[in-house]
mmCIF file of C-alpha atoms in Angstrom:
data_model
loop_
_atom_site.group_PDB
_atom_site.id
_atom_site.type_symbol
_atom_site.label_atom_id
_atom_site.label_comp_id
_atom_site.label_asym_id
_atom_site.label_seq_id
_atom_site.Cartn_x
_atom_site.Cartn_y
_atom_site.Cartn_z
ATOM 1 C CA UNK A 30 -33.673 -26.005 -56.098
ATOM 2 C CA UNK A 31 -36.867 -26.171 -56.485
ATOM 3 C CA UNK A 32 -39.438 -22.405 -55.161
ATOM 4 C CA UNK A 33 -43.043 -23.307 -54.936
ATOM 5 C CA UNK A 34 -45.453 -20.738 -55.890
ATOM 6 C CA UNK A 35 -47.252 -18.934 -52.338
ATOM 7 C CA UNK A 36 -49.952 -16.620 -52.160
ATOM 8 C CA UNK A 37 -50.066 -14.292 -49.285
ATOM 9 C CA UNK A 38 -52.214 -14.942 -46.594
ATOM 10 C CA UNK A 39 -51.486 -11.890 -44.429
ATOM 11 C CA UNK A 40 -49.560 -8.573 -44.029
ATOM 12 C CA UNK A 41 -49.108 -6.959 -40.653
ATOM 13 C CA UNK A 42 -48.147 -2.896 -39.562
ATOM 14 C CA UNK A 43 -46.979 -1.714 -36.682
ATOM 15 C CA UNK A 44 -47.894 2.200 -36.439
ATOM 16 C CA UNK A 45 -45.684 4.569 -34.432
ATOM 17 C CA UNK A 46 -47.116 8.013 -32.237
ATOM 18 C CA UNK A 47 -45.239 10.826 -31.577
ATOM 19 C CA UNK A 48 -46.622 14.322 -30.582
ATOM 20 C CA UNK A 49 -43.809 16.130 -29.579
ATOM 21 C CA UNK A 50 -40.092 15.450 -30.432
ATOM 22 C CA UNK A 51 -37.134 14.904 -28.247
ATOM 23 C CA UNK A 52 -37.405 19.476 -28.293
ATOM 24 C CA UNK A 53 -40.248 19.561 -27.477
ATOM 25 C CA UNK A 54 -41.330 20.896 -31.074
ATOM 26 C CA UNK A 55 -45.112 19.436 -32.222
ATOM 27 C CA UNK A 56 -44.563 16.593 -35.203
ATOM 28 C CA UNK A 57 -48.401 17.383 -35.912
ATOM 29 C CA UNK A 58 -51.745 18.781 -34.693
ATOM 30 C CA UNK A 59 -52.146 18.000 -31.126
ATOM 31 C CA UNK A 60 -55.310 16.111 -29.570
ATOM 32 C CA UNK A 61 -58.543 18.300 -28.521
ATOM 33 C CA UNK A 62 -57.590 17.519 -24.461
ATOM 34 C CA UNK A 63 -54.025 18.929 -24.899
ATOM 35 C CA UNK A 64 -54.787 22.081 -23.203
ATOM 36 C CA UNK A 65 -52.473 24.202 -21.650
ATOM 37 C CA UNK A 66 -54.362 23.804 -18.067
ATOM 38 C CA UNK A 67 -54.075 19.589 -18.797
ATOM 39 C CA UNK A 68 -50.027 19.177 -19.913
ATOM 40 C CA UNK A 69 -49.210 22.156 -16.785
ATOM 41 C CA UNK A 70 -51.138 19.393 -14.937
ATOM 42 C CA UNK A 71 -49.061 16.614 -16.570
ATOM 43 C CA UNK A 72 -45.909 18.329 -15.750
ATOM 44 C CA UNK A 73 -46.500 18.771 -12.115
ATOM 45 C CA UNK A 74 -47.826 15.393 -11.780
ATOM 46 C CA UNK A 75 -44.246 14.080 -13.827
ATOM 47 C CA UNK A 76 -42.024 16.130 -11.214
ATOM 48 C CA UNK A 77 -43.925 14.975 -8.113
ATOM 49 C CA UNK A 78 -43.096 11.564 -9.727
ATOM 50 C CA UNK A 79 -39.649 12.047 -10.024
ATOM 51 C CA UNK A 80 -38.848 13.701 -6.286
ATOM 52 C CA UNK A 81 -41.241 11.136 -4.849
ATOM 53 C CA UNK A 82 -38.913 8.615 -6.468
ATOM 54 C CA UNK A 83 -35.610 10.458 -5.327
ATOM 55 C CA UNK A 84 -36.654 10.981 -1.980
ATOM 56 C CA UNK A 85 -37.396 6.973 -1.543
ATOM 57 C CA UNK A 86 -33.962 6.292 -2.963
ATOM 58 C CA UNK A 87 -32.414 8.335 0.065
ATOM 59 C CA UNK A 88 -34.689 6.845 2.345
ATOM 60 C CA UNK A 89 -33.454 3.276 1.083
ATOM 61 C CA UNK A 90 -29.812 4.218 1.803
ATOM 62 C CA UNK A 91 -30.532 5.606 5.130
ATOM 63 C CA UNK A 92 -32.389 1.934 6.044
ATOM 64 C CA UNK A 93 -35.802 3.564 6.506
ATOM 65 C CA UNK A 94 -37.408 1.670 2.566
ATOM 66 C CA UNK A 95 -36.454 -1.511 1.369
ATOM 67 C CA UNK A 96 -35.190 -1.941 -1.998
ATOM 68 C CA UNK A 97 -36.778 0.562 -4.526
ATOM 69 C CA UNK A 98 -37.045 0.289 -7.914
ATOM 70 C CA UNK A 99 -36.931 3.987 -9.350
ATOM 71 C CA UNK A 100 -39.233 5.395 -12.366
ATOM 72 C CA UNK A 101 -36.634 7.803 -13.598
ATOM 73 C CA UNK A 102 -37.108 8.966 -16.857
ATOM 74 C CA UNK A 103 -40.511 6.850 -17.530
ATOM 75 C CA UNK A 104 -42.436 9.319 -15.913
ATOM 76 C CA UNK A 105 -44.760 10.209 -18.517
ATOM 77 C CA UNK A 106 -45.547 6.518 -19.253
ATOM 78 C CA UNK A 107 -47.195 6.437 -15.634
ATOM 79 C CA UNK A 108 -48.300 10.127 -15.682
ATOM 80 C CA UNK A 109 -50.119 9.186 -19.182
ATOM 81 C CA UNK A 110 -51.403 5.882 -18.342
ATOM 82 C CA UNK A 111 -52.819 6.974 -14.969
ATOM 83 C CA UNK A 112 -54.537 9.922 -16.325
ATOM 84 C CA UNK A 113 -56.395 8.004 -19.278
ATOM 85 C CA UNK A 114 -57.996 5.857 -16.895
ATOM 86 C CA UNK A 115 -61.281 6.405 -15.116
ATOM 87 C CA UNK A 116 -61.975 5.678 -11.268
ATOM 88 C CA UNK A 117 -63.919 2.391 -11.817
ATOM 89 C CA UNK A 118 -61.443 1.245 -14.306
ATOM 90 C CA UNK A 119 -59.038 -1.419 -12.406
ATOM 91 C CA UNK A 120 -55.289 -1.253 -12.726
ATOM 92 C CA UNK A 121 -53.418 -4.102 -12.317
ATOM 93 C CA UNK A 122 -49.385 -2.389 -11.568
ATOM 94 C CA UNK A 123 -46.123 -4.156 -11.478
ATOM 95 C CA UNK A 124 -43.515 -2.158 -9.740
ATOM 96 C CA UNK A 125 -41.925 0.584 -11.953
ATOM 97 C CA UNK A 126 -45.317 2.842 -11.243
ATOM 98 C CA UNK A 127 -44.585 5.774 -8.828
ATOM 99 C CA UNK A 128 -46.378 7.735 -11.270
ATOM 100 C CA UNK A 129 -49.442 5.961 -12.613
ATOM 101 C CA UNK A 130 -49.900 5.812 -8.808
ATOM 102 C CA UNK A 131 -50.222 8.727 -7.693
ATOM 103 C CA UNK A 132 -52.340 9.480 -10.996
ATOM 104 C CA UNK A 133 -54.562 6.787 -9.596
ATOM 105 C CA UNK A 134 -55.256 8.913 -5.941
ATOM 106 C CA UNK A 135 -52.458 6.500 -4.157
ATOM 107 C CA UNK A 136 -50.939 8.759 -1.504
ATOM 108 C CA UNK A 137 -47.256 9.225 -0.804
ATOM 109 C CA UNK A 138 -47.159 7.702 2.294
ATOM 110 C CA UNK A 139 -48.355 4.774 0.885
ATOM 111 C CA UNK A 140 -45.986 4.162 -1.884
ATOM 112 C CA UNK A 141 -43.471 4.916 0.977
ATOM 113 C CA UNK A 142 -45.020 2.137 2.993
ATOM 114 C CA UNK A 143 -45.109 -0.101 0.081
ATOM 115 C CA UNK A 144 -41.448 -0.062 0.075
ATOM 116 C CA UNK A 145 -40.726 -0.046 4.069
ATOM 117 C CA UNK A 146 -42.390 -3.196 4.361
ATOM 118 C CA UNK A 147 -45.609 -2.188 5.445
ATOM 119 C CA UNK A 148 -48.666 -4.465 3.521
ATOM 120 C CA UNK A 149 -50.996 -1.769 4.493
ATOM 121 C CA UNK A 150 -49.479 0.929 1.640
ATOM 122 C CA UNK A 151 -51.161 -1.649 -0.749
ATOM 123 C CA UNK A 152 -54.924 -0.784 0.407
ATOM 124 C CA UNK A 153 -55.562 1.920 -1.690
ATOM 125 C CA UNK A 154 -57.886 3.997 0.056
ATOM 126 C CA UNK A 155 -58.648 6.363 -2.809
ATOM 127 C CA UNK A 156 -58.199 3.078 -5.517
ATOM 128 C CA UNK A 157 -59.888 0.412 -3.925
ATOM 129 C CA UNK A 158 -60.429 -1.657 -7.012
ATOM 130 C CA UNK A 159 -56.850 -1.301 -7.864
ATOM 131 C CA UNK A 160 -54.100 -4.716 -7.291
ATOM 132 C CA UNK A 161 -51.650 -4.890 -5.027
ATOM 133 C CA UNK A 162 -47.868 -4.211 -6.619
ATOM 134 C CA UNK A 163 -46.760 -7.650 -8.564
ATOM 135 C CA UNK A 164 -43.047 -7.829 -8.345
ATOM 136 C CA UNK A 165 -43.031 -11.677 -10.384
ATOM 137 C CA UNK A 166 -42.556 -10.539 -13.855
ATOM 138 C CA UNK A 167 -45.333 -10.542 -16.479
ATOM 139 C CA UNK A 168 -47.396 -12.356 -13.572
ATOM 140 C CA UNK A 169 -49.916 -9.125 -13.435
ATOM 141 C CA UNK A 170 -50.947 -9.753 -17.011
ATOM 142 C CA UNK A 171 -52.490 -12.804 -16.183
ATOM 143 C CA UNK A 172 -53.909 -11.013 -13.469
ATOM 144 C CA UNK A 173 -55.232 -8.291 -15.557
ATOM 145 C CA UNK A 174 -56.962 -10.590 -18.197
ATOM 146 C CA UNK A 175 -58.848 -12.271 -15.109
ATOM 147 C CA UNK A 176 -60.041 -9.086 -13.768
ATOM 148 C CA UNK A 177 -61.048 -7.973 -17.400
ATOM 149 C CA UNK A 178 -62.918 -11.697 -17.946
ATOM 150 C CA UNK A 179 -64.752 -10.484 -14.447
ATOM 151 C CA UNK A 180 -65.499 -6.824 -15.707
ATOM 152 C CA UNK A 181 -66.824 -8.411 -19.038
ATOM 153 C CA UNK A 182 -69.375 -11.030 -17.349
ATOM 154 C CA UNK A 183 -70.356 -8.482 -14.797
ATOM 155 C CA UNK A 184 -71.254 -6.260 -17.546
ATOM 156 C CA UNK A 185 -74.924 -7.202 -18.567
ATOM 157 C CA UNK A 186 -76.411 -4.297 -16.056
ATOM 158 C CA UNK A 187 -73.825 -1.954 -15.748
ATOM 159 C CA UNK A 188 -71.121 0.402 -17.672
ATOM 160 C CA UNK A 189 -68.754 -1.530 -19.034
ATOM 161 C CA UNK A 190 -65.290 -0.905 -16.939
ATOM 162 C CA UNK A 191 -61.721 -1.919 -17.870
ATOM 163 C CA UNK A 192 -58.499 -3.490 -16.996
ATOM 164 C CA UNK A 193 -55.687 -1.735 -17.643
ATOM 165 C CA UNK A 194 -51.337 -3.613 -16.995
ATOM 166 C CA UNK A 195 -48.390 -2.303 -17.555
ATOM 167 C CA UNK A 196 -45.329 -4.290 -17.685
ATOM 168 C CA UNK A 197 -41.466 -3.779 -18.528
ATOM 169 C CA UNK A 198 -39.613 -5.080 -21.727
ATOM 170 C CA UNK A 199 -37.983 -8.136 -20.159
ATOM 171 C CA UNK A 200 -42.059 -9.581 -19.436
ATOM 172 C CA UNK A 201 -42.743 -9.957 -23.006
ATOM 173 C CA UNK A 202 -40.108 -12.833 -23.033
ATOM 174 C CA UNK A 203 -42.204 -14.615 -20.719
ATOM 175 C CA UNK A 204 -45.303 -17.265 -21.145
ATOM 176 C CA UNK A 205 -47.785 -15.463 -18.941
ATOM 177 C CA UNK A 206 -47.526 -12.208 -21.421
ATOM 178 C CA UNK A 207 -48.116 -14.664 -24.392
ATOM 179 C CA UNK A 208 -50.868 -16.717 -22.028
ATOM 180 C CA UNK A 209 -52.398 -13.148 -21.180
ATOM 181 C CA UNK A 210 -52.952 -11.881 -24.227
ATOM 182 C CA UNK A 211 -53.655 -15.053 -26.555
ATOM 183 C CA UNK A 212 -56.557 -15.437 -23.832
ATOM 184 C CA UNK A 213 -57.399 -11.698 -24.146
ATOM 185 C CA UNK A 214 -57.672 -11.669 -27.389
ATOM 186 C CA UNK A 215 -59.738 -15.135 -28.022
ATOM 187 C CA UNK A 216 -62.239 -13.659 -25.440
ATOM 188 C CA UNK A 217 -62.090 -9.792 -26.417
ATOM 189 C CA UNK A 218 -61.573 -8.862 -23.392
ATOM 190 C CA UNK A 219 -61.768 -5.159 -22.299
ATOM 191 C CA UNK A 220 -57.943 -4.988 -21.409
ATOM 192 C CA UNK A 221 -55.559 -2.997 -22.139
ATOM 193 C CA UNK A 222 -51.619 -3.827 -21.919
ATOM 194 C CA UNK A 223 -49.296 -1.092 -22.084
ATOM 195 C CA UNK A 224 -45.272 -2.423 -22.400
ATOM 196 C CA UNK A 225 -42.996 -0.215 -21.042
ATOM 197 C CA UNK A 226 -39.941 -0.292 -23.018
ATOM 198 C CA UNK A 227 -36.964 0.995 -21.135
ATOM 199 C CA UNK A 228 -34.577 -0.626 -22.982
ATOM 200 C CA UNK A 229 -33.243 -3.265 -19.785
ATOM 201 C CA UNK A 230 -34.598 -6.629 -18.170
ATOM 202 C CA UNK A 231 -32.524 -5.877 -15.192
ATOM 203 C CA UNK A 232 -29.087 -6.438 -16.758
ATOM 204 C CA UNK A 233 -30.581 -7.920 -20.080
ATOM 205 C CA UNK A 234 -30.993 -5.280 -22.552
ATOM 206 C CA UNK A 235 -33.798 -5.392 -25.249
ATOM 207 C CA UNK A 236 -31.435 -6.556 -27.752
ATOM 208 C CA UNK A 237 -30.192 -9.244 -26.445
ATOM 209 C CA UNK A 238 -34.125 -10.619 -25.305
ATOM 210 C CA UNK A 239 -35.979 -10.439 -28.690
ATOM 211 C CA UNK A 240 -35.211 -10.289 -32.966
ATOM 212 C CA UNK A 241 -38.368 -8.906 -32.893
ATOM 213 C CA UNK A 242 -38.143 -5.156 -34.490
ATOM 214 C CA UNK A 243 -40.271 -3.717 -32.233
ATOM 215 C CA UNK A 244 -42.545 -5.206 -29.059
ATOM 216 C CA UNK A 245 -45.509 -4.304 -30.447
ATOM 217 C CA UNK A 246 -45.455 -6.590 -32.710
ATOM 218 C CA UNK A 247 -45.813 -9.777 -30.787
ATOM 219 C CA UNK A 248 -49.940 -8.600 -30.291
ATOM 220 C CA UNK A 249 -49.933 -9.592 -33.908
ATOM 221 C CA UNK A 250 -50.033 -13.146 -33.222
ATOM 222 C CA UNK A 251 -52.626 -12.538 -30.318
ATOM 223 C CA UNK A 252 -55.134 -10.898 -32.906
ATOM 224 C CA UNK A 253 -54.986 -7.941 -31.094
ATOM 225 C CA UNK A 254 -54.523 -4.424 -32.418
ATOM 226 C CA UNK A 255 -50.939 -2.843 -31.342
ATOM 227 C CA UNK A 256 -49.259 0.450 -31.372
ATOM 228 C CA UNK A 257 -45.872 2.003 -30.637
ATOM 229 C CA UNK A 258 -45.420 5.093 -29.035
ATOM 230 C CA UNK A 259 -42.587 7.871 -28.204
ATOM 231 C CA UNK A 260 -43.109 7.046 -23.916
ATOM 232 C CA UNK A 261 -41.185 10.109 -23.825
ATOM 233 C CA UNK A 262 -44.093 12.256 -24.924
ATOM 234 C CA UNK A 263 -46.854 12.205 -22.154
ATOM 235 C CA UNK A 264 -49.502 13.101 -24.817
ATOM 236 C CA UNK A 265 -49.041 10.182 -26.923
ATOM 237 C CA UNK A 266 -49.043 7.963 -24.203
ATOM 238 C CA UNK A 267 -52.190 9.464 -23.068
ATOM 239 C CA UNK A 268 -53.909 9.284 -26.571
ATOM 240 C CA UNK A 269 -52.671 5.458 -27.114
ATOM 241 C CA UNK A 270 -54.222 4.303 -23.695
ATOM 242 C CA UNK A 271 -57.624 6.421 -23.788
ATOM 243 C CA UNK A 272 -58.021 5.498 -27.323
ATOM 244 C CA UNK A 273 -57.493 1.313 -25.878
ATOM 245 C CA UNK A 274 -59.499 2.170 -22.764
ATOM 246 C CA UNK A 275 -62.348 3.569 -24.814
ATOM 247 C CA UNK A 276 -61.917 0.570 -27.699
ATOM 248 C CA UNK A 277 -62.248 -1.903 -24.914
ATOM 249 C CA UNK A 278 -65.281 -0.255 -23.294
ATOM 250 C CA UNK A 279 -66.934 -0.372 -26.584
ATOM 251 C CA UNK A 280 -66.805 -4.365 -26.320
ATOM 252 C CA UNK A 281 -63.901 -4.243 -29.448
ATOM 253 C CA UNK A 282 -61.668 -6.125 -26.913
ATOM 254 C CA UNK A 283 -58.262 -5.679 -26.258
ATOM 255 C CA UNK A 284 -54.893 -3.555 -27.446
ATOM 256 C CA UNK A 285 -51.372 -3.404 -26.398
ATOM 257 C CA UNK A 286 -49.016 -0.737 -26.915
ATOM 258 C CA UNK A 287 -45.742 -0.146 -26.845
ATOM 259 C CA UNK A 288 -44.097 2.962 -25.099
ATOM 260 C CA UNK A 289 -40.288 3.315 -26.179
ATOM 261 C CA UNK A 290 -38.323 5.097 -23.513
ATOM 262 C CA UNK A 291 -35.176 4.417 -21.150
ATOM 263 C CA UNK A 292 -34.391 3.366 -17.854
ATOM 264 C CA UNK A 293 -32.049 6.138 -16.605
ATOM 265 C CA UNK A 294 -31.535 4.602 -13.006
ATOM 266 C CA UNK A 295 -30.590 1.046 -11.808
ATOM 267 C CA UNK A 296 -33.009 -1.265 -12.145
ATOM 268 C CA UNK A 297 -33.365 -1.246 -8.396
ATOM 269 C CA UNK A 298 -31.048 0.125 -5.392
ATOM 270 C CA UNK A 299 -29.688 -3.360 -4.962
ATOM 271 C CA UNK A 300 -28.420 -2.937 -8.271
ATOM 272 C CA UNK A 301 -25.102 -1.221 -10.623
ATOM 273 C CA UNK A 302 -26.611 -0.267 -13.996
ATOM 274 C CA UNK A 303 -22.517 1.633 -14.444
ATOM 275 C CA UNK A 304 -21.592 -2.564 -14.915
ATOM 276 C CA UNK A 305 -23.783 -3.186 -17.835
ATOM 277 C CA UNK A 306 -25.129 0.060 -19.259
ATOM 278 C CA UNK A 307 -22.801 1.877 -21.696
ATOM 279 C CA UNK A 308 -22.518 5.800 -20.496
ATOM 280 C CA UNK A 309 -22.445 7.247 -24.177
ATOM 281 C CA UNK A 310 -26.098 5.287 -24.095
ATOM 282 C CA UNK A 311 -27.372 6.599 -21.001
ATOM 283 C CA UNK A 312 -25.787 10.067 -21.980
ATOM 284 C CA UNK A 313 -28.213 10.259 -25.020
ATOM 285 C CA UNK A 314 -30.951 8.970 -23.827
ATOM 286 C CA UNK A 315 -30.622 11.818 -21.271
ATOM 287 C CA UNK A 316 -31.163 14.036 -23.662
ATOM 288 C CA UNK A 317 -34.179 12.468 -24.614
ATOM 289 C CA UNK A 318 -36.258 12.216 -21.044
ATOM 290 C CA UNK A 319 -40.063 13.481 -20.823
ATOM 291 C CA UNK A 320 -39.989 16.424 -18.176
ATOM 292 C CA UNK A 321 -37.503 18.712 -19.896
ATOM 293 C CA UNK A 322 -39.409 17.596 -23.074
ATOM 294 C CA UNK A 323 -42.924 18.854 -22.066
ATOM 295 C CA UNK A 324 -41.390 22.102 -20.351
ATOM 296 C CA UNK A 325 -39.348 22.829 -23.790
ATOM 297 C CA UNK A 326 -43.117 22.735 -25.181
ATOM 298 C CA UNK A 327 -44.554 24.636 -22.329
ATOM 299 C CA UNK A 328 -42.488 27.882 -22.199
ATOM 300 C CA UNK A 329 -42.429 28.139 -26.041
ATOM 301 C CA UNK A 330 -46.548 28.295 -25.754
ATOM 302 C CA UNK A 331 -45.559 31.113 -23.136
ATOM 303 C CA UNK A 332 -47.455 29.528 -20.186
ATOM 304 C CA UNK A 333 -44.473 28.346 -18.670
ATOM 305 C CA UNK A 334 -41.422 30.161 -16.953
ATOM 306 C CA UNK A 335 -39.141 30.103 -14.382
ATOM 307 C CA UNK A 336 -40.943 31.230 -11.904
ATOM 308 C CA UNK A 337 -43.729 29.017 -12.286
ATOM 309 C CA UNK A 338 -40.695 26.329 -11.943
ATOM 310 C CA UNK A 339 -39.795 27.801 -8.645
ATOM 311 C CA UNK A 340 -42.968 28.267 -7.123
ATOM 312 C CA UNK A 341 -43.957 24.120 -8.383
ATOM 313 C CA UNK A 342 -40.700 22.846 -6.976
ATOM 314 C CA UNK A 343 -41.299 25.162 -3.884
ATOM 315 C CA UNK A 344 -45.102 23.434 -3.990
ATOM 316 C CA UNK A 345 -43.811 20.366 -4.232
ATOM 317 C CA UNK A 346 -41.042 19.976 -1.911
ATOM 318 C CA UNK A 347 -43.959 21.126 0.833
ATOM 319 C CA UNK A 348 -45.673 17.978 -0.394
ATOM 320 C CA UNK A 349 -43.266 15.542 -0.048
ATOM 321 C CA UNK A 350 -42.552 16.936 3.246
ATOM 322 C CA UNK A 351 -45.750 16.426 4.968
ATOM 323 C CA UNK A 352 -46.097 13.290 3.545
ATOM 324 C CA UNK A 353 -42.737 12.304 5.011
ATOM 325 C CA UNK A 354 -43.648 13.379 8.128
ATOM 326 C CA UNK A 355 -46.682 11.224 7.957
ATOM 327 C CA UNK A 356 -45.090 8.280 6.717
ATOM 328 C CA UNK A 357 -42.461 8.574 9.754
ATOM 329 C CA UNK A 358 -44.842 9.008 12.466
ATOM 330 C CA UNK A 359 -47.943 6.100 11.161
ATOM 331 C CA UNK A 360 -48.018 3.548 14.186
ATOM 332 C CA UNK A 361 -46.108 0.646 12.713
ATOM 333 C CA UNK A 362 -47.538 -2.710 11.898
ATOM 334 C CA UNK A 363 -47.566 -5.579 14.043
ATOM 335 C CA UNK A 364 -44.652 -8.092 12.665
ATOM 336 C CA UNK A 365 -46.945 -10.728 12.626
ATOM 337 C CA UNK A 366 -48.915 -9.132 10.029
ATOM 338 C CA UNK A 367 -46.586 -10.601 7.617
ATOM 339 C CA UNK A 368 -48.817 -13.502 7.791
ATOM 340 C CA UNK A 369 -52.030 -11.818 8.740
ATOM 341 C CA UNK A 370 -51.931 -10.271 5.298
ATOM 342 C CA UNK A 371 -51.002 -13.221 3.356
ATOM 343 C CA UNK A 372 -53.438 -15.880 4.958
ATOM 344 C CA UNK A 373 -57.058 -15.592 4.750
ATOM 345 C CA UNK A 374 -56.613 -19.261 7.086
ATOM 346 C CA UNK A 375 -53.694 -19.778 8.537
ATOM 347 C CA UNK A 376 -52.069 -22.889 7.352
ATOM 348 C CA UNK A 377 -51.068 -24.953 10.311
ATOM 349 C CA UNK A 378 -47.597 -25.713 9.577
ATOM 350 C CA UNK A 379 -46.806 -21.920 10.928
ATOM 351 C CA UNK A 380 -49.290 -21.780 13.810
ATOM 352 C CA UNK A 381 -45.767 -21.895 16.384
ATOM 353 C CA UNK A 382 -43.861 -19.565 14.197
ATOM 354 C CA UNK A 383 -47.008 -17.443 14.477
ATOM 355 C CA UNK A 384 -46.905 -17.508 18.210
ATOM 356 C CA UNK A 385 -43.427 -16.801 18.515
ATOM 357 C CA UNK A 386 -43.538 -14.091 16.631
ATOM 358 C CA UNK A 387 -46.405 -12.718 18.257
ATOM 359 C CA UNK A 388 -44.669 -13.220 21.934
ATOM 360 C CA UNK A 389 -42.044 -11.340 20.576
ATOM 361 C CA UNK A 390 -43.869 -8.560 19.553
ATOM 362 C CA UNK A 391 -45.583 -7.980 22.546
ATOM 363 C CA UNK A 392 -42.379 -8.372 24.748
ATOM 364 C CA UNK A 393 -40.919 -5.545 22.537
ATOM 365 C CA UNK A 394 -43.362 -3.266 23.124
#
């Protein structure tokens, strides 16, 4: 058979960021904002995550949340996005984000109200700029790219600002990723789109979605510059999404990155991860998870011990608890806020279902 003679036309890499292992041990020199005061921060911020998130798990099987999708052992992906970002940047969350939340001033109550039902958890009051929680996958990438397209027009008289997404594994297997960031990169927009890689589209592991060898690697067709990162180690995940953030407020456009770490929960409490997810897996990957990562780090830099432990978890648990409290006794919404929120017009098609629902609510109270 005949080979015709090629010439290359291109050659791609996909780089890979790790600052501590799965030890805690440093693979290299760690960034300037590392400090000491900044990963105890990191760590508290990382366990508030992770009780928020197993408090709102009981509170779903006791009826008082809906279903709640849990963050568990992806906390320093949220933790690390959240704390790259600046106030007048705009996140655009899907719903795996309990910690990039609360990095972004979102109360407790709120993400609690979020998840009872209660529209109102969605306006922000200390990130008003920030977008509601998008539970269609890969939909918030569109989203993002929008927002971004507005920051970069709006940008002739002031700071430039940015758009930061995050998404899980099973939305790069959908066209609005591909739309997103083919448009993102086209335009340079100032976005930045941060994959979280836990491994599982619901039941679908990562496997069984993509040949690729890694996700980062589908930017490469976008023209856009892409990294993969340990999303077990906070700091990396920090220094990939400042180092995007601060790229895209340069006007250099956009980045994605990758951050490789594992769902150790169901996907959601309506869901059995024990039907599809192999135990020696989750076992090992156990073994790998961010918090006991960071503290391994911590105490052998001797500013971390068990008593600090206590007296955080102590802290902490006072937290949660007034927040709780809160959360249980904030006057409830009307039920016909359901399509107050929705609607800025009310189509006319529910103007008697509107009614009756109203009438019921006020014979009910």
């Amino acid at each position: 058979m005949h080979k015709p003679r090629m010439q290359l036309l291109a050659s791609f890499d996909i780089a890979y960021l790790q600052y501590l292992d799965e030890r805690g041990s440093p693979t290299q020199v760690l960034p300037d904002f590392a400090t000491a005061d900044s990963l105890c921060r990191a760590y508290r911020q990382m366990l508030l995550a992770r009780l928020v998130d197993g408090r709102a798990v009981k509170l779903q099987r006791t009826g008082r949340l809906g279903t709640y999708p849990s963050s568990l052992g992806q906390e320093a992906i949220g933790v690390g996005i959240g704390s790259a970002m600046q106030a007048s940047d705009v996140y655009c969350p899907y719903y795996r984000e309990t910690g990039a939340l609360l990095e972004r001033g979102v109360s407790i109550e709120e993400i609690f109200a979020i998840w009872g039902g209660d529209e109102r958890g969605q306006n922000f009051q200390r990130a008003p700029h920030d977008l509601p929680i998008c539970v269609p996958i890969a939909s918030q990438i569109l989203h993002a790219a929008g927002v971004a397209f507005a920051l970069q027009y709006q940008n002739a008289s002031q700071p430039l600002r940015v758009a930061v997404t995050c998404a899980g594994d099973g939305a790069t297997s959908k066209g609005d990723f591909y739309e997103a960031i083919n448009l993102a990169g086209v335009w340079k927009l100032p976005l930045v789109v941060i994959i979280n890689n836990n491994q599982w589209a619901i039941s679908v592991s990562r496997n069984a979605q993509t040949a690729a060898l890694s996700l980062a690697q589908k930017a490469i067709a976008a023209g856009i510059p892409s990294l993969q990162v340990d999303g077990n180690d906070v700091i990396a995940v920090h220094w990939a999404v400042n180092n995007g953030i601060e790229r895209a407020r340069r006007g250099e456009g956009p980045s994605l990155i990758e951050a490789v770490s594992y769902r150790l929960s169901d996907h959601t409490t309506a869901d059995d991860a024990s039907r599809y997810c192999p135990q020696s897996e989750r076992e090992a990957a156990e073994k790998l998870e961010p918090l006991g990562r960071l503290k391994q780090y911590l105490c052998s830099q001797g500013v971390w011990s068990s008593d600090h432990q206590i007296a955080l978890e102590e802290e902490l648990a006072q937290v949660l608890e007034r927040a709780l409290r809160h959360y249980n006794h904030a006057p409830k919404d009307a039920p016909n806020a359901l399509f107050d929120h929705l609607y800025a017009r009310l189509p006319e098609a529910f103007y008697d279902q509107y009614d009756n629902l109203l009438n019921c609510s006020e014979s009910h109270s």
